[in-house]
Amino acid sequence: MSCITTLTRTLRQRGYRMTPQRLAILQALHDVGHLTPAQVYARVRATGMTEATVYRTLDFLAENDVVRVADRGSGHLAYELAGEDHHHLICRACGAQQEIPAEVLRGMLDALEGHTGYRLNAGHLTFFGLCPICQESFTAEPVYEIVGG
Amino acid sequence: MSCITTLTRTLRQRGYRMTPQRLAILQALHDVGHLTPAQVYARVRATGMTEATVYRTLDFLAENDVVRVADRGSGHLAYELAGEDHHHLICRACGAQQEIPAEVLRGMLDALEGHTGYRLNAGHLTFFGLCPICQESFTAEPVYEIVGG
DNA sequence: TTGGTTATTGATAAAATTATCAACAAGGAA
DNA sequence: TTCCTTGTTGATAATTTTATCAATAACCAA
Ligand SMILES: [Mn+2]
Ligand SMILES: [Mn+2]
Ligand SMILES: [Zn+2]
Ligand SMILES: [Zn+2]
């Protein structure tokens, strides 16, 4: 049974409906990985859909755990289909990206749950830092305490 | 020597300038904890400053590690003075907030650095989940697989 | 102090995101 | 298939955030 069929049934059971707009957006997210609202709109505007609908739908799908949101520091949120849980690591110097399997942080999240009593969401954290290559370029120039010469 | 004096010197050493606008915004952030751009503007508009300046300045201060940014899921970024490193934990049901000292996650971040070779930024992650109280309200109604009756 | 360089601001326009609401259509029931 | 209920969309306006650019002022050097 198709993935869409399952999703459609899930939404209906919650009192929502499947629409061609939602299908088109899901298809766009399926074709590419992460997409900003503007990028999604670029891929579905041919259908006549409004930009407002894109924002609304992405928010709706995220609210229903069908897609994941991520603030990757670009100023625009990125959306992707909810699949295998993972996190993101971004170099704030060169922009290099790296995915982190959810298992890597599982232990930490479990510890945090124990520490706080909260039940944490599985996913999609974004970490920022310097990749190995960019670290060298920056070692000679620390962010703080520039003594100057 | 005043904290402002130190900060002013730091900025000048980097080729930037201290202005009354920047001082006012820093003061607002010092008085209250986390503030969105709109909240900052509400506290400094009496000075005649523009909204654009608020956005620009907050971005500038964040870029220079003077303030921290956080996406707390409200749709608006929150800024605060860079002080002791910490993280945030928010209940997505009732909105309850909880601060997490940086030490609690230090080990995890160290492990992640070892795993990836990246040098991570210390701070200000935001985790979402369900607080102990809200967990009970939701146990009878799992997010997925609502079988209905 | 005074003058000159240029980072910064205010004014303004543009772009992005959200809010309203009437018209439409998904989908359950008969 | 037809009808009804109501969730969803498009159109539109309002709000938020960003981009431009000339005028201003911080601050370094005389
Ligand atoms: Mn992702
Ligand atoms: Mn904080
Ligand atoms: Zn890098
Ligand atoms: Zn709660």
mmCIF file of C-alpha atoms in Angstrom, chain A residues 15-140:
data_model
loop_
_atom_site.group_PDB
_atom_site.id
_atom_site.type_symbol
_atom_site.label_atom_id
_atom_site.label_comp_id
_atom_site.label_asym_id
_atom_site.label_seq_id
_atom_site.Cartn_x
_atom_site.Cartn_y
_atom_site.Cartn_z
ATOM 1 C CA GLY A 15 -10.354 14.957 11.016
ATOM 2 C CA TYR A 16 -8.243 16.498 8.251
ATOM 3 C CA ARG A 17 -8.371 16.100 4.494
ATOM 4 C CA MET A 18 -6.026 15.200 1.676
ATOM 5 C CA THR A 19 -5.864 17.789 -1.082
ATOM 6 C CA PRO A 20 -3.998 18.175 -4.383
ATOM 7 C CA GLN A 21 -2.088 21.080 -2.821
ATOM 8 C CA ARG A 22 -0.820 18.922 0.015
ATOM 9 C CA LEU A 23 0.030 16.146 -2.396
ATOM 10 C CA ALA A 24 2.046 18.486 -4.624
ATOM 11 C CA ILE A 25 4.020 19.838 -1.686
ATOM 12 C CA LEU A 26 4.692 16.367 -0.336
ATOM 13 C CA GLN A 27 5.864 15.338 -3.794
ATOM 14 C CA ALA A 28 8.262 18.295 -3.960
ATOM 15 C CA LEU A 29 9.719 17.422 -0.582
ATOM 16 C CA HIS A 30 10.014 13.812 -1.708
ATOM 17 C CA ASP A 31 11.914 14.752 -4.866
ATOM 18 C CA VAL A 32 14.424 17.014 -3.146
ATOM 19 C CA GLY A 33 15.703 16.824 0.410
ATOM 20 C CA HIS A 34 15.408 20.012 2.419
ATOM 21 C CA LEU A 35 13.451 22.910 0.980
ATOM 22 C CA THR A 36 12.592 26.409 2.161
ATOM 23 C CA PRO A 37 9.045 27.715 1.611
ATOM 24 C CA ALA A 38 10.252 29.743 -1.365
ATOM 25 C CA GLN A 39 11.914 26.684 -2.901
ATOM 26 C CA VAL A 40 8.779 24.641 -2.400
ATOM 27 C CA TYR A 41 6.693 27.339 -4.037
ATOM 28 C CA ALA A 42 9.029 27.440 -7.019
ATOM 29 C CA ARG A 43 8.301 23.754 -7.577
ATOM 30 C CA VAL A 44 4.531 23.881 -7.205
ATOM 31 C CA ARG A 45 3.546 27.299 -8.538
ATOM 32 C CA ALA A 46 2.675 25.700 -11.862
ATOM 33 C CA THR A 47 -0.344 24.182 -10.145
ATOM 34 C CA GLY A 48 -1.687 27.652 -9.381
ATOM 35 C CA MET A 49 -1.183 27.284 -5.678
ATOM 36 C CA THR A 50 -0.730 30.421 -3.583
ATOM 37 C CA GLU A 51 2.344 31.223 -1.517
ATOM 38 C CA ALA A 52 0.145 31.509 1.546
ATOM 39 C CA THR A 53 -0.967 27.940 0.963
ATOM 40 C CA VAL A 54 2.643 26.799 0.876
ATOM 41 C CA TYR A 55 3.372 28.376 4.257
ATOM 42 C CA ARG A 56 0.121 27.090 5.731
ATOM 43 C CA THR A 57 0.602 23.587 4.427
ATOM 44 C CA LEU A 58 4.208 23.271 5.551
ATOM 45 C CA ASP A 59 3.192 24.441 8.992
ATOM 46 C CA PHE A 60 0.277 22.031 9.011
ATOM 47 C CA LEU A 61 2.412 19.077 7.972
ATOM 48 C CA ALA A 62 5.025 19.937 10.590
ATOM 49 C CA GLU A 63 2.355 20.207 13.254
ATOM 50 C CA ASN A 64 1.262 16.713 12.338
ATOM 51 C CA ASP A 65 4.774 15.250 12.362
ATOM 52 C CA VAL A 66 4.640 14.542 8.639
ATOM 53 C CA VAL A 67 7.553 16.863 7.925
ATOM 54 C CA ARG A 68 10.446 18.130 10.026
ATOM 55 C CA VAL A 69 11.487 21.751 10.412
ATOM 56 C CA ALA A 70 15.013 22.978 10.915
ATOM 57 C CA ASP A 71 16.528 26.374 11.533
ATOM 58 C CA ARG A 72 19.780 26.039 9.673
ATOM 59 C CA GLY A 73 20.872 29.587 10.320
ATOM 60 C CA SER A 74 20.148 30.783 6.786
ATOM 61 C CA GLY A 75 17.289 32.966 7.943
ATOM 62 C CA HIS A 76 14.762 30.676 6.300
ATOM 63 C CA LEU A 77 13.339 27.521 7.837
ATOM 64 C CA ALA A 78 13.960 24.278 5.981
ATOM 65 C CA TYR A 79 11.407 21.492 5.689
ATOM 66 C CA GLU A 80 11.823 17.829 4.810
ATOM 67 C CA LEU A 81 9.787 14.649 4.924
ATOM 68 C CA ALA A 82 9.915 12.877 8.262
ATOM 69 C CA GLY A 83 12.014 9.794 7.645
ATOM 70 C CA GLU A 84 14.871 8.370 9.599
ATOM 71 C CA ASP A 85 15.640 10.630 12.538
ATOM 72 C CA HIS A 86 18.813 12.609 12.229
ATOM 73 C CA HIS A 87 20.424 15.894 13.181
ATOM 74 C CA HIS A 88 22.476 18.497 11.348
ATOM 75 C CA LEU A 89 25.950 19.879 11.843
ATOM 76 C CA ILE A 90 26.879 23.022 9.957
ATOM 77 C CA CYS A 91 30.229 24.825 9.669
ATOM 78 C CA ARG A 92 29.505 28.493 10.255
ATOM 79 C CA ALA A 93 32.631 29.457 8.308
ATOM 80 C CA CYS A 94 32.348 27.538 5.035
ATOM 81 C CA GLY A 95 28.799 26.254 5.327
ATOM 82 C CA ALA A 96 29.741 22.590 5.065
ATOM 83 C CA GLN A 97 26.953 20.310 6.198
ATOM 84 C CA GLN A 98 27.026 16.950 7.879
ATOM 85 C CA GLU A 99 24.222 14.667 8.962
ATOM 86 C CA ILE A 100 24.300 13.008 12.341
ATOM 87 C CA PRO A 101 22.366 9.742 12.747
ATOM 88 C CA ALA A 102 19.891 9.892 15.611
ATOM 89 C CA GLU A 103 21.603 6.971 17.364
ATOM 90 C CA VAL A 104 24.704 9.081 17.969
ATOM 91 C CA LEU A 105 22.782 11.395 20.279
ATOM 92 C CA ARG A 106 20.306 8.876 21.635
ATOM 93 C CA GLY A 107 22.244 8.362 24.838
ATOM 94 C CA MET A 108 22.531 12.078 25.446
ATOM 95 C CA LEU A 109 18.827 12.643 24.917
ATOM 96 C CA ASP A 110 18.001 9.771 27.235
ATOM 97 C CA ALA A 111 20.212 11.299 29.910
ATOM 98 C CA LEU A 112 18.556 14.648 29.403
ATOM 99 C CA GLU A 113 15.138 13.030 29.767
ATOM 100 C CA GLY A 114 16.239 11.470 33.024
ATOM 101 C CA HIS A 115 17.671 14.755 34.206
ATOM 102 C CA THR A 116 14.556 16.820 33.473
ATOM 103 C CA GLY A 117 11.613 14.436 33.472
ATOM 104 C CA TYR A 118 10.636 15.691 30.025
ATOM 105 C CA ARG A 119 9.917 13.356 27.135
ATOM 106 C CA LEU A 120 11.948 14.766 24.271
ATOM 107 C CA ASN A 121 11.104 14.814 20.592
ATOM 108 C CA ALA A 122 13.343 12.531 18.648
ATOM 109 C CA GLY A 123 14.592 14.925 16.247
ATOM 110 C CA HIS A 124 16.181 17.302 13.953
ATOM 111 C CA LEU A 125 18.541 19.403 16.008
ATOM 112 C CA THR A 126 21.020 21.718 14.315
ATOM 113 C CA PHE A 127 24.519 22.178 15.689
ATOM 114 C CA PHE A 128 26.896 24.904 14.576
ATOM 115 C CA GLY A 129 30.657 24.826 14.722
ATOM 116 C CA LEU A 130 33.856 24.820 12.705
ATOM 117 C CA CYS A 131 34.731 21.960 10.400
ATOM 118 C CA PRO A 132 38.252 20.490 10.633
ATOM 119 C CA ILE A 133 39.474 22.501 7.633
ATOM 120 C CA CYS A 134 38.150 25.847 8.827
ATOM 121 C CA GLN A 135 39.536 25.310 12.309
ATOM 122 C CA GLU A 136 43.057 25.850 11.014
ATOM 123 C CA SER A 137 42.158 29.112 9.305
ATOM 124 C CA PHE A 138 40.784 30.427 12.562
ATOM 125 C CA THR A 139 43.327 29.237 15.128
ATOM 126 C CA ALA A 140 45.551 32.257 14.481
#
